[in-house]
Amino acid sequence: MRKTARAEWLSRFDMENLLSSILRNGALISIGLISASVLLRWFEKDQGVSLGRSIQAVSVPALLSADFPRVASRGTYPSTLLMHLGLSMLLLTPYLRVVASTMYFAFVERNWKYVLFSSLVLILLTITLLTNLV
Amino acid sequence: MSFAWLFLVSIVAGGLGSLSGVGGGVVLIPVLTFFGADIKEAIAASTLSVIAISISAAPSYIQRHMPSLKTATFLETFAISGAFIGALTTLVTGRNFLFILCGAVLLFFCVSLWREQDARVPVVTNQDPLSRWLGLEGCYYDDVEGRTISYQGNHAFLGGFLMFVAGLTTGFLGMGGSVLAVLILNRVIRLPTKVSLTTSNLIIGVMALAGADVYLEAGLINPQLAIPVILGTPLGAFMGAKLLVQLQNRIVRFILIGVLLLWGIEMVMHGVRKI
């Protein structure tokens, strides 16, 4: 009975839909957030769009964790936060695609060779995203 | 350069890159440095544009079942390692040397665009043991031919090694990865052209991510440069893809060869003069 339910779920599982919706939504959200930050900067500054200096961050989580308290304490327009959220979303979208591929190979295809390759990609990306190696 | 000017330049770069198939970075980096941008910040911005273009274009390809997910996953392990090492190398490399290398890559693309032919890739009849073990095979529906086309991949080991080199180039110079990935998938692994183009699109997104992380950690992401580039290049690539069906491929190729030749020589001379 349990096996039949799993087979039915698998027959309805559409990997292509899942991957394309992750990528499409990631692209729309990141470009939307970055565009919103540019518009907010436009209203904040009189001299046009000034986007600030280089972003110095040790990692993606550190980039965001520094912004939230800054915005809350100053009560200003959160344009920098929106820009950093958009950039983080841009970086996280291909990462989430790899997470989805790994889960697909593990739970749907049960193809352990590709679970191994996919996990290796995920480990390498996680190390570069979370840690400061420079 | 102002935001509006950079945005326009990025649209043109994305469009030209898409029309010619060489990718936005090949056009973008010379223009940005020509107008005074720091070459390392230009490479970082170009790497982010590769991610933006990849994730914007991939959904429609995936829904048409075009890319080979297995081939992409296998090759990504090599591509990421290369991109990571390449990006770390950029941080310690002198700017003049980067100018010379970027110029040399542009001149290489001039030659490859000049020699480009519609070479027919032979169908794989005898798969090597590693490719068979990896299950590098698949099928897709070709709209033009009106039938389902089955394919098998070959030379997985050589393809993996060369993809490491492609990753190294993308991480190091922020450009060239998409062309090299397509060449490896099509000429070495012997996947059909459409499968190669769409699979490379998936690989370069992850490959560029490894490089972009290093640049973020090194403080090379300059919003003044990166934001208009991220917004402009996918828009240009989209417009380029729409225009592609109306423009003659040969005309675009000849224009690009002329432009790349001039920029390539200019970048090499710039690097050599300051040594």
mmCIF file of C-alpha atoms in Angstrom:
data_model
loop_
_atom_site.group_PDB
_atom_site.id
_atom_site.type_symbol
_atom_site.label_atom_id
_atom_site.label_comp_id
_atom_site.label_asym_id
_atom_site.label_seq_id
_atom_site.Cartn_x
_atom_site.Cartn_y
_atom_site.Cartn_z
ATOM 1 C CA MET A 1 0.000 0.000 0.000
ATOM 2 C CA ARG A 2 2.785 2.367 1.056
ATOM 3 C CA LYS A 3 4.771 1.424 -2.020
ATOM 4 C CA THR A 4 1.811 2.248 -4.277
ATOM 5 C CA ALA A 5 1.393 5.675 -2.686
ATOM 6 C CA ARG A 6 5.074 6.427 -3.282
ATOM 7 C CA ALA A 7 4.878 5.247 -6.892
ATOM 8 C CA GLU A 8 1.844 7.464 -7.442
ATOM 9 C CA TRP A 9 3.612 10.464 -5.909
ATOM 10 C CA LEU A 10 6.669 9.821 -8.058
ATOM 11 C CA SER A 11 4.577 9.634 -11.218
ATOM 12 C CA ARG A 12 3.170 13.077 -10.437
ATOM 13 C CA PHE A 13 6.532 14.600 -9.427
ATOM 14 C CA ASP A 14 7.719 17.047 -12.030
ATOM 15 C CA MET A 15 11.395 17.835 -11.519
ATOM 16 C CA GLU A 16 11.503 20.284 -14.422
ATOM 17 C CA ASN A 17 8.689 22.337 -12.874
ATOM 18 C CA LEU A 18 10.400 22.470 -9.488
ATOM 19 C CA LEU A 19 13.800 23.514 -10.874
ATOM 20 C CA SER A 20 12.416 26.090 -13.259
ATOM 21 C CA SER A 21 10.186 27.635 -10.579
ATOM 22 C CA ILE A 22 13.169 27.917 -8.177
ATOM 23 C CA LEU A 23 15.238 29.662 -10.862
ATOM 24 C CA ARG A 24 12.420 31.861 -12.186
ATOM 25 C CA ASN A 25 11.323 33.032 -8.723
ATOM 26 C CA GLY A 26 14.939 33.542 -7.631
ATOM 27 C CA ALA A 27 15.654 35.694 -10.690
ATOM 28 C CA LEU A 28 12.443 37.728 -10.264
ATOM 29 C CA ILE A 29 12.940 38.290 -6.520
ATOM 30 C CA SER A 30 16.618 39.269 -6.798
ATOM 31 C CA ILE A 31 16.110 41.601 -9.764
ATOM 32 C CA GLY A 32 12.973 43.030 -8.095
ATOM 33 C CA LEU A 33 14.796 43.730 -4.810
ATOM 34 C CA ILE A 34 17.808 45.283 -6.566
ATOM 35 C CA SER A 35 15.540 47.470 -8.748
ATOM 36 C CA ALA A 36 13.613 48.584 -5.642
ATOM 37 C CA SER A 37 16.883 49.509 -3.901
ATOM 38 C CA VAL A 38 17.937 51.613 -6.916
ATOM 39 C CA LEU A 39 14.582 53.450 -6.890
ATOM 40 C CA LEU A 40 14.822 54.077 -3.122
ATOM 41 C CA ARG A 41 18.355 55.469 -3.553
ATOM 42 C CA TRP A 42 17.002 57.739 -6.263
ATOM 43 C CA PHE A 43 14.598 59.306 -3.746
ATOM 44 C CA GLU A 44 17.130 59.350 -0.888
ATOM 45 C CA LYS A 45 19.825 61.231 -2.813
ATOM 46 C CA ASP A 46 19.423 64.500 -4.676
ATOM 47 C CA GLN A 47 22.380 63.930 -6.998
ATOM 48 C CA GLY A 48 21.045 60.829 -8.752
ATOM 49 C CA VAL A 49 21.677 57.179 -8.048
ATOM 50 C CA SER A 50 24.670 56.748 -5.747
ATOM 51 C CA LEU A 51 25.111 53.126 -4.832
ATOM 52 C CA GLY A 52 27.874 53.414 -2.272
ATOM 53 C CA ARG A 53 31.320 51.905 -1.983
ATOM 54 C CA SER A 54 32.467 48.314 -2.374
ATOM 55 C CA ILE A 55 30.672 45.745 -0.259
ATOM 56 C CA GLN A 56 33.069 44.311 2.289
ATOM 57 C CA ALA A 57 31.638 41.135 3.741
ATOM 58 C CA VAL A 58 33.084 37.917 5.031
ATOM 59 C CA SER A 59 30.160 35.830 3.790
ATOM 60 C CA VAL A 60 26.535 36.059 2.596
ATOM 61 C CA PRO A 61 25.006 35.591 6.112
ATOM 62 C CA ALA A 62 27.395 38.222 7.498
ATOM 63 C CA LEU A 63 26.328 40.613 4.741
ATOM 64 C CA LEU A 64 22.708 40.440 5.887
ATOM 65 C CA SER A 65 23.231 40.164 9.634
ATOM 66 C CA ALA A 66 25.107 43.494 9.592
ATOM 67 C CA ASP A 67 22.287 45.271 7.725
ATOM 68 C CA PHE A 68 19.172 44.434 9.763
ATOM 69 C CA PRO A 69 20.308 46.044 13.076
ATOM 70 C CA ARG A 70 21.645 49.081 11.161
ATOM 71 C CA VAL A 71 18.294 49.695 9.442
ATOM 72 C CA ALA A 72 16.334 49.143 12.681
ATOM 73 C CA SER A 73 18.503 51.518 14.741
ATOM 74 C CA ARG A 74 18.611 54.400 12.257
ATOM 75 C CA GLY A 75 15.053 54.160 10.948
ATOM 76 C CA THR A 76 16.209 55.238 7.460
ATOM 77 C CA TYR A 77 15.160 53.970 4.051
ATOM 78 C CA PRO A 78 16.341 50.376 3.869
ATOM 79 C CA SER A 79 17.816 50.701 0.370
ATOM 80 C CA THR A 80 21.145 49.101 1.341
ATOM 81 C CA LEU A 81 19.336 46.219 3.003
ATOM 82 C CA LEU A 82 17.209 45.691 -0.140
ATOM 83 C CA MET A 83 20.321 45.753 -2.340
ATOM 84 C CA HIS A 84 22.137 43.242 -0.146
ATOM 85 C CA LEU A 85 19.015 41.031 0.035
ATOM 86 C CA GLY A 86 18.798 41.122 -3.778
ATOM 87 C CA LEU A 87 22.494 40.246 -4.171
ATOM 88 C CA SER A 88 22.150 37.426 -1.616
ATOM 89 C CA MET A 89 19.107 36.067 -3.452
ATOM 90 C CA LEU A 90 21.079 36.181 -6.720
ATOM 91 C CA LEU A 91 23.861 34.132 -5.126
ATOM 92 C CA LEU A 92 21.484 31.727 -3.365
ATOM 93 C CA THR A 93 19.351 30.863 -6.420
ATOM 94 C CA PRO A 94 21.863 28.564 -8.206
ATOM 95 C CA TYR A 95 22.669 27.109 -4.765
ATOM 96 C CA LEU A 96 18.994 26.249 -4.166
ATOM 97 C CA ARG A 97 18.870 24.645 -7.619
ATOM 98 C CA VAL A 98 21.716 22.324 -6.573
ATOM 99 C CA VAL A 99 19.896 21.537 -3.272
ATOM 100 C CA ALA A 100 16.760 20.569 -5.255
ATOM 101 C CA SER A 101 18.801 18.423 -7.685
ATOM 102 C CA THR A 102 20.458 16.585 -4.772
ATOM 103 C CA MET A 103 17.078 15.856 -3.148
ATOM 104 C CA TYR A 104 15.696 14.679 -6.502
ATOM 105 C CA PHE A 105 18.594 12.252 -7.068
ATOM 106 C CA ALA A 106 18.295 11.026 -3.440
ATOM 107 C CA PHE A 107 14.541 10.653 -2.948
ATOM 108 C CA VAL A 108 13.020 10.330 -6.418
ATOM 109 C CA GLU A 109 15.626 8.692 -8.670
ATOM 110 C CA ARG A 110 17.527 7.018 -5.806
ATOM 111 C CA ASN A 111 20.620 7.346 -7.943
ATOM 112 C CA TRP A 112 23.426 7.259 -5.368
ATOM 113 C CA LYS A 113 26.180 8.058 -7.868
ATOM 114 C CA TYR A 114 24.552 11.394 -8.596
ATOM 115 C CA VAL A 115 23.685 11.996 -4.946
ATOM 116 C CA LEU A 116 27.452 11.801 -4.376
ATOM 117 C CA PHE A 117 28.360 14.231 -7.199
ATOM 118 C CA SER A 118 25.553 16.605 -6.297
ATOM 119 C CA SER A 119 26.498 16.540 -2.589
ATOM 120 C CA LEU A 120 30.103 17.303 -3.498
ATOM 121 C CA VAL A 121 28.947 20.370 -5.475
ATOM 122 C CA LEU A 122 26.764 21.386 -2.527
ATOM 123 C CA ILE A 123 29.593 20.998 0.016
ATOM 124 C CA LEU A 124 31.991 23.084 -2.106
ATOM 125 C CA LEU A 125 29.384 25.817 -2.598
ATOM 126 C CA THR A 126 28.405 25.797 1.105
ATOM 127 C CA ILE A 127 32.046 26.240 2.131
ATOM 128 C CA THR A 128 32.475 29.232 -0.194
ATOM 129 C CA LEU A 129 29.107 30.777 0.799
ATOM 130 C CA LEU A 130 29.440 30.431 4.578
ATOM 131 C CA THR A 131 33.107 30.807 5.320
ATOM 132 C CA ASN A 132 35.724 33.446 4.741
ATOM 133 C CA LEU A 133 38.479 31.769 2.769
ATOM 134 C CA VAL A 134 40.134 34.921 1.481
ATOM 135 C CA MET B 1 30.409 56.410 -15.506
ATOM 136 C CA SER B 2 26.820 57.199 -14.500
ATOM 137 C CA PHE B 3 24.249 54.546 -13.589
ATOM 138 C CA ALA B 4 22.221 55.138 -16.783
ATOM 139 C CA TRP B 5 25.308 54.894 -19.012
ATOM 140 C CA LEU B 6 26.476 51.670 -17.318
ATOM 141 C CA PHE B 7 22.962 50.217 -17.589
ATOM 142 C CA LEU B 8 22.879 50.952 -21.342
ATOM 143 C CA VAL B 9 26.386 49.523 -21.858
ATOM 144 C CA SER B 10 25.324 46.350 -19.985
ATOM 145 C CA ILE B 11 22.231 45.939 -22.177
ATOM 146 C CA VAL B 12 24.398 46.236 -25.316
ATOM 147 C CA ALA B 13 27.021 43.841 -23.868
ATOM 148 C CA GLY B 14 24.351 41.272 -22.889
ATOM 149 C CA GLY B 15 22.729 41.593 -26.325
ATOM 150 C CA LEU B 16 25.978 41.262 -28.288
ATOM 151 C CA GLY B 17 27.104 38.366 -26.082
ATOM 152 C CA SER B 18 23.820 36.563 -26.640
ATOM 153 C CA LEU B 19 23.726 37.251 -30.411
ATOM 154 C CA SER B 20 27.260 35.999 -30.972
ATOM 155 C CA GLY B 21 27.217 33.248 -28.336
ATOM 156 C CA VAL B 22 30.408 34.435 -26.604
ATOM 157 C CA GLY B 23 28.673 35.666 -23.420
ATOM 158 C CA GLY B 24 28.277 39.158 -21.953
ATOM 159 C CA GLY B 25 31.608 39.293 -20.084
ATOM 160 C CA VAL B 26 33.680 39.224 -23.265
ATOM 161 C CA VAL B 27 32.099 42.546 -24.309
ATOM 162 C CA LEU B 28 31.530 43.973 -20.826
ATOM 163 C CA ILE B 29 35.002 43.787 -19.243
ATOM 164 C CA PRO B 30 36.858 45.673 -22.022
ATOM 165 C CA VAL B 31 34.206 48.433 -22.072
ATOM 166 C CA LEU B 32 34.220 48.879 -18.293
ATOM 167 C CA THR B 33 38.016 49.026 -18.116
ATOM 168 C CA PHE B 34 38.167 51.326 -21.176
ATOM 169 C CA PHE B 35 36.034 53.840 -19.237
ATOM 170 C CA GLY B 36 38.306 53.644 -16.207
ATOM 171 C CA ALA B 37 36.826 50.880 -14.033
ATOM 172 C CA ASP B 38 39.217 48.785 -11.952
ATOM 173 C CA ILE B 39 39.837 45.511 -13.801
ATOM 174 C CA LYS B 40 39.295 43.327 -10.711
ATOM 175 C CA GLU B 41 35.963 45.051 -9.925
ATOM 176 C CA ALA B 42 34.978 44.678 -13.610
ATOM 177 C CA ILE B 43 35.729 40.924 -13.450
ATOM 178 C CA ALA B 44 33.660 40.626 -10.229
ATOM 179 C CA ALA B 45 30.714 42.508 -11.816
ATOM 180 C CA SER B 46 30.938 40.329 -14.926
ATOM 181 C CA THR B 47 30.861 37.171 -12.774
ATOM 182 C CA LEU B 48 27.628 38.374 -11.129
ATOM 183 C CA SER B 49 26.153 39.084 -14.576
ATOM 184 C CA VAL B 50 26.911 35.466 -15.584
ATOM 185 C CA ILE B 51 24.741 34.261 -12.655
ATOM 186 C CA ALA B 52 21.953 36.729 -13.540
ATOM 187 C CA ILE B 53 21.923 35.626 -17.203
ATOM 188 C CA SER B 54 22.092 31.940 -16.269
ATOM 189 C CA ILE B 55 19.162 31.970 -13.820
ATOM 190 C CA SER B 56 17.029 34.182 -16.095
ATOM 191 C CA ALA B 57 17.428 31.952 -19.160
ATOM 192 C CA ALA B 58 17.416 28.500 -17.514
ATOM 193 C CA PRO B 59 13.682 28.112 -16.566
ATOM 194 C CA SER B 60 12.430 28.058 -20.164
ATOM 195 C CA TYR B 61 15.179 25.615 -21.214
ATOM 196 C CA ILE B 62 14.414 23.272 -18.305
ATOM 197 C CA GLN B 63 10.683 23.265 -19.013
ATOM 198 C CA ARG B 64 11.450 22.143 -22.571
ATOM 199 C CA HIS B 65 13.509 19.228 -21.110
ATOM 200 C CA MET B 66 16.594 20.453 -22.983
ATOM 201 C CA PRO B 67 19.516 20.384 -20.492
ATOM 202 C CA SER B 68 21.086 17.118 -19.355
ATOM 203 C CA LEU B 69 20.901 17.367 -15.550
ATOM 204 C CA LYS B 70 23.203 14.373 -15.035
ATOM 205 C CA THR B 71 25.929 15.756 -17.313
ATOM 206 C CA ALA B 72 25.606 19.171 -15.639
ATOM 207 C CA THR B 73 25.892 17.675 -12.136
ATOM 208 C CA PHE B 74 28.942 15.559 -13.015
ATOM 209 C CA LEU B 75 30.774 18.459 -14.690
ATOM 210 C CA GLU B 76 29.857 21.021 -11.999
ATOM 211 C CA THR B 77 32.159 19.300 -9.498
ATOM 212 C CA PHE B 78 35.127 20.059 -11.789
ATOM 213 C CA ALA B 79 33.887 23.505 -12.864
ATOM 214 C CA ILE B 80 33.421 24.788 -9.295
ATOM 215 C CA SER B 81 36.864 23.624 -8.175
ATOM 216 C CA GLY B 82 38.406 25.435 -11.163
ATOM 217 C CA ALA B 83 36.365 28.623 -10.642
ATOM 218 C CA PHE B 84 37.281 28.790 -6.967
ATOM 219 C CA ILE B 85 41.015 28.406 -7.629
ATOM 220 C CA GLY B 86 40.747 30.870 -10.557
ATOM 221 C CA ALA B 87 39.070 33.553 -8.413
ATOM 222 C CA LEU B 88 41.688 33.158 -5.660
ATOM 223 C CA THR B 89 44.405 33.543 -8.325
ATOM 224 C CA THR B 90 42.816 36.825 -9.511
ATOM 225 C CA LEU B 91 43.175 38.292 -6.017
ATOM 226 C CA VAL B 92 46.953 37.791 -6.016
ATOM 227 C CA THR B 93 47.599 38.562 -9.701
ATOM 228 C CA GLY B 94 48.886 41.967 -10.813
ATOM 229 C CA ARG B 95 46.437 44.188 -12.724
ATOM 230 C CA ASN B 96 48.753 44.592 -15.746
ATOM 231 C CA PHE B 97 49.021 40.836 -16.157
ATOM 232 C CA LEU B 98 45.183 40.587 -15.974
ATOM 233 C CA PHE B 99 44.919 43.187 -18.773
ATOM 234 C CA ILE B 100 47.284 41.170 -20.962
ATOM 235 C CA LEU B 101 45.445 37.890 -20.263
ATOM 236 C CA CYS B 102 41.987 39.400 -20.887
ATOM 237 C CA GLY B 103 43.285 40.904 -24.143
ATOM 238 C CA ALA B 104 44.754 37.545 -25.177
ATOM 239 C CA VAL B 105 41.399 35.796 -24.473
ATOM 240 C CA LEU B 106 39.582 38.407 -26.607
ATOM 241 C CA LEU B 107 42.032 37.818 -29.485
ATOM 242 C CA PHE B 108 41.515 34.043 -29.091
ATOM 243 C CA PHE B 109 37.740 34.549 -29.412
ATOM 244 C CA CYS B 110 38.352 36.654 -32.554
ATOM 245 C CA VAL B 111 40.141 33.718 -34.143
ATOM 246 C CA SER B 112 37.543 31.158 -33.004
ATOM 247 C CA LEU B 113 34.660 33.359 -34.272
ATOM 248 C CA TRP B 114 36.489 33.778 -37.605
ATOM 249 C CA ARG B 115 37.003 30.045 -37.980
ATOM 250 C CA GLU B 116 33.538 29.113 -36.712
ATOM 251 C CA GLN B 117 31.874 26.530 -38.906
ATOM 252 C CA ASP B 118 28.781 24.455 -38.516
ATOM 253 C CA ALA B 119 30.793 21.350 -37.798
ATOM 254 C CA ARG B 120 28.588 18.295 -37.479
ATOM 255 C CA VAL B 121 29.263 16.374 -34.293
ATOM 256 C CA PRO B 122 29.409 12.622 -34.978
ATOM 257 C CA VAL B 123 26.831 10.498 -33.163
ATOM 258 C CA VAL B 124 28.294 8.388 -30.340
ATOM 259 C CA THR B 125 28.019 4.713 -31.197
ATOM 260 C CA ASN B 126 30.528 3.271 -28.749
ATOM 261 C CA GLN B 127 30.323 4.874 -25.296
ATOM 262 C CA ASP B 128 33.442 4.682 -23.097
ATOM 263 C CA PRO B 129 33.048 2.744 -19.785
ATOM 264 C CA LEU B 130 33.036 5.834 -17.493
ATOM 265 C CA SER B 131 30.358 7.616 -19.542
ATOM 266 C CA ARG B 132 28.288 4.416 -19.562
ATOM 267 C CA TRP B 133 28.709 4.025 -15.786
ATOM 268 C CA LEU B 134 27.627 7.650 -15.321
ATOM 269 C CA GLY B 135 24.573 7.074 -17.526
ATOM 270 C CA LEU B 136 25.321 10.093 -19.755
ATOM 271 C CA GLU B 137 22.363 9.734 -22.084
ATOM 272 C CA GLY B 138 18.988 11.307 -22.643
ATOM 273 C CA CYS B 139 16.482 12.580 -25.161
ATOM 274 C CA TYR B 140 14.641 15.776 -26.040
ATOM 275 C CA TYR B 141 11.963 16.883 -28.481
ATOM 276 C CA ASP B 142 13.364 19.006 -31.313
ATOM 277 C CA ASP B 143 10.778 21.571 -32.497
ATOM 278 C CA VAL B 144 12.576 22.218 -35.805
ATOM 279 C CA GLU B 145 13.027 18.571 -36.752
ATOM 280 C CA GLY B 146 9.649 17.612 -35.273
ATOM 281 C CA ARG B 147 10.898 14.442 -33.560
ATOM 282 C CA THR B 148 12.441 13.163 -30.336
ATOM 283 C CA ILE B 149 16.229 12.992 -30.517
ATOM 284 C CA SER B 150 18.106 10.506 -28.311
ATOM 285 C CA TYR B 151 21.769 11.032 -27.496
ATOM 286 C CA GLN B 152 24.681 9.487 -25.611
ATOM 287 C CA GLY B 153 27.636 11.289 -24.040
ATOM 288 C CA ASN B 154 31.261 10.188 -24.363
ATOM 289 C CA HIS B 155 34.757 11.058 -23.039
ATOM 290 C CA ALA B 156 33.499 11.942 -19.535
ATOM 291 C CA PHE B 157 36.974 11.962 -17.982
ATOM 292 C CA LEU B 158 38.502 14.335 -20.551
ATOM 293 C CA GLY B 159 35.351 16.476 -20.398
ATOM 294 C CA GLY B 160 35.693 16.733 -16.610
ATOM 295 C CA PHE B 161 39.334 17.829 -16.827
ATOM 296 C CA LEU B 162 38.588 20.419 -19.507
ATOM 297 C CA MET B 163 35.626 21.722 -17.487
ATOM 298 C CA PHE B 164 38.069 22.350 -14.624
ATOM 299 C CA VAL B 165 40.065 24.533 -17.055
ATOM 300 C CA ALA B 166 36.849 26.325 -18.142
ATOM 301 C CA GLY B 167 36.040 26.966 -14.464
ATOM 302 C CA LEU B 168 39.567 28.274 -13.913
ATOM 303 C CA THR B 169 39.131 30.749 -16.810
ATOM 304 C CA THR B 170 35.727 31.971 -15.574
ATOM 305 C CA GLY B 171 36.914 32.369 -11.989
ATOM 306 C CA PHE B 172 40.154 34.037 -13.066
ATOM 307 C CA LEU B 173 38.960 36.399 -15.811
ATOM 308 C CA GLY B 174 35.160 36.535 -15.341
ATOM 309 C CA MET B 175 34.564 35.624 -18.989
ATOM 310 C CA GLY B 176 34.893 32.844 -21.523
ATOM 311 C CA GLY B 177 33.237 30.145 -19.413
ATOM 312 C CA SER B 178 30.060 29.801 -21.470
ATOM 313 C CA VAL B 179 31.900 29.384 -24.794
ATOM 314 C CA LEU B 180 34.351 26.868 -23.352
ATOM 315 C CA ALA B 181 31.554 24.892 -21.639
ATOM 316 C CA VAL B 182 29.559 24.679 -24.893
ATOM 317 C CA LEU B 183 32.664 23.578 -26.807
ATOM 318 C CA ILE B 184 33.438 20.850 -24.228
ATOM 319 C CA LEU B 185 29.846 19.562 -24.130
ATOM 320 C CA ASN B 186 29.464 19.618 -27.905
ATOM 321 C CA ARG B 187 32.888 18.663 -29.268
ATOM 322 C CA VAL B 188 34.291 16.473 -26.461
ATOM 323 C CA ILE B 189 31.279 14.903 -24.716
ATOM 324 C CA ARG B 190 29.433 14.930 -28.062
ATOM 325 C CA LEU B 191 26.029 16.154 -26.868
ATOM 326 C CA PRO B 192 23.735 17.708 -29.504
ATOM 327 C CA THR B 193 24.182 21.491 -29.953
ATOM 328 C CA LYS B 194 20.892 22.463 -28.268
ATOM 329 C CA VAL B 195 21.559 20.180 -25.295
ATOM 330 C CA SER B 196 25.115 21.591 -25.032
ATOM 331 C CA LEU B 197 23.913 25.220 -25.068
ATOM 332 C CA THR B 198 21.244 24.674 -22.401
ATOM 333 C CA THR B 199 23.373 22.391 -20.183
ATOM 334 C CA SER B 200 26.238 24.908 -20.252
ATOM 335 C CA ASN B 201 23.771 27.578 -19.099
ATOM 336 C CA LEU B 202 23.132 25.552 -15.911
ATOM 337 C CA ILE B 203 26.837 24.855 -15.331
ATOM 338 C CA ILE B 204 28.053 28.457 -15.758
ATOM 339 C CA GLY B 205 25.564 29.735 -13.125
ATOM 340 C CA VAL B 206 27.052 27.467 -10.449
ATOM 341 C CA MET B 207 30.592 27.980 -11.769
ATOM 342 C CA ALA B 208 30.240 31.773 -11.511
ATOM 343 C CA LEU B 209 28.740 31.466 -8.011
ATOM 344 C CA ALA B 210 31.974 29.911 -6.694
ATOM 345 C CA GLY B 211 33.956 32.846 -8.129
ATOM 346 C CA ALA B 212 31.455 35.502 -6.983
ATOM 347 C CA ASP B 213 31.676 34.316 -3.354
ATOM 348 C CA VAL B 214 35.439 34.833 -3.381
ATOM 349 C CA TYR B 215 35.044 38.346 -4.847
ATOM 350 C CA LEU B 216 32.387 39.211 -2.234
ATOM 351 C CA GLU B 217 34.678 38.097 0.570
ATOM 352 C CA ALA B 218 37.561 40.091 -0.932
ATOM 353 C CA GLY B 219 35.466 43.307 -1.138
ATOM 354 C CA LEU B 220 35.607 43.487 -4.938
ATOM 355 C CA ILE B 221 31.830 43.785 -5.455
ATOM 356 C CA ASN B 222 31.402 47.485 -6.199
ATOM 357 C CA PRO B 223 27.650 48.318 -6.335
ATOM 358 C CA GLN B 224 28.268 51.318 -8.638
ATOM 359 C CA LEU B 225 29.475 48.852 -11.241
ATOM 360 C CA ALA B 226 27.744 45.587 -10.288
ATOM 361 C CA ILE B 227 24.115 46.765 -9.889
ATOM 362 C CA PRO B 228 23.609 48.276 -13.388
ATOM 363 C CA VAL B 229 25.443 45.265 -14.843
ATOM 364 C CA ILE B 230 23.193 42.754 -13.005
ATOM 365 C CA LEU B 231 20.067 44.605 -14.185
ATOM 366 C CA GLY B 232 21.254 45.335 -17.729
ATOM 367 C CA THR B 233 22.928 42.168 -19.021
ATOM 368 C CA PRO B 234 19.958 39.746 -18.606
ATOM 369 C CA LEU B 235 17.725 42.321 -20.326
ATOM 370 C CA GLY B 236 20.247 42.629 -23.180
ATOM 371 C CA ALA B 237 20.603 38.839 -23.432
ATOM 372 C CA PHE B 238 16.802 38.501 -23.632
ATOM 373 C CA MET B 239 16.584 41.134 -26.358
ATOM 374 C CA GLY B 240 19.536 39.541 -28.160
ATOM 375 C CA ALA B 241 17.845 36.137 -28.149
ATOM 376 C CA LYS B 242 14.679 37.710 -29.635
ATOM 377 C CA LEU B 243 16.714 39.583 -32.281
ATOM 378 C CA LEU B 244 18.699 36.492 -33.184
ATOM 379 C CA VAL B 245 15.907 35.118 -35.305
ATOM 380 C CA GLN B 246 15.717 38.331 -37.338
ATOM 381 C CA LEU B 247 19.381 39.268 -37.790
ATOM 382 C CA GLN B 248 21.853 37.543 -40.025
ATOM 383 C CA ASN B 249 24.310 35.646 -37.900
ATOM 384 C CA ARG B 250 27.232 36.475 -40.217
ATOM 385 C CA ILE B 251 26.787 40.250 -39.894
ATOM 386 C CA VAL B 252 26.742 40.101 -36.084
ATOM 387 C CA ARG B 253 29.806 37.872 -36.105
ATOM 388 C CA PHE B 254 31.826 40.207 -38.336
ATOM 389 C CA ILE B 255 30.934 43.279 -36.252
ATOM 390 C CA LEU B 256 31.951 41.447 -33.081
ATOM 391 C CA ILE B 257 35.217 40.195 -34.590
ATOM 392 C CA GLY B 258 36.186 43.798 -35.435
ATOM 393 C CA VAL B 259 35.248 45.115 -31.978
ATOM 394 C CA LEU B 260 36.992 42.280 -30.089
ATOM 395 C CA LEU B 261 40.129 42.661 -32.221
ATOM 396 C CA LEU B 262 40.418 46.355 -31.356
ATOM 397 C CA TRP B 263 39.689 45.819 -27.635
ATOM 398 C CA GLY B 264 41.982 42.794 -27.443
ATOM 399 C CA ILE B 265 44.930 44.759 -28.882
ATOM 400 C CA GLU B 266 44.093 47.773 -26.693
ATOM 401 C CA MET B 267 43.984 45.673 -23.483
ATOM 402 C CA VAL B 268 47.259 43.857 -24.259
ATOM 403 C CA MET B 269 48.963 47.189 -25.075
ATOM 404 C CA HIS B 270 47.563 48.755 -21.874
ATOM 405 C CA GLY B 271 49.039 45.923 -19.793
ATOM 406 C CA VAL B 272 52.387 45.898 -21.610
ATOM 407 C CA ARG B 273 52.836 49.713 -21.411
ATOM 408 C CA LYS B 274 52.544 49.702 -17.609
ATOM 409 C CA ILE B 275 54.935 46.828 -16.915
#
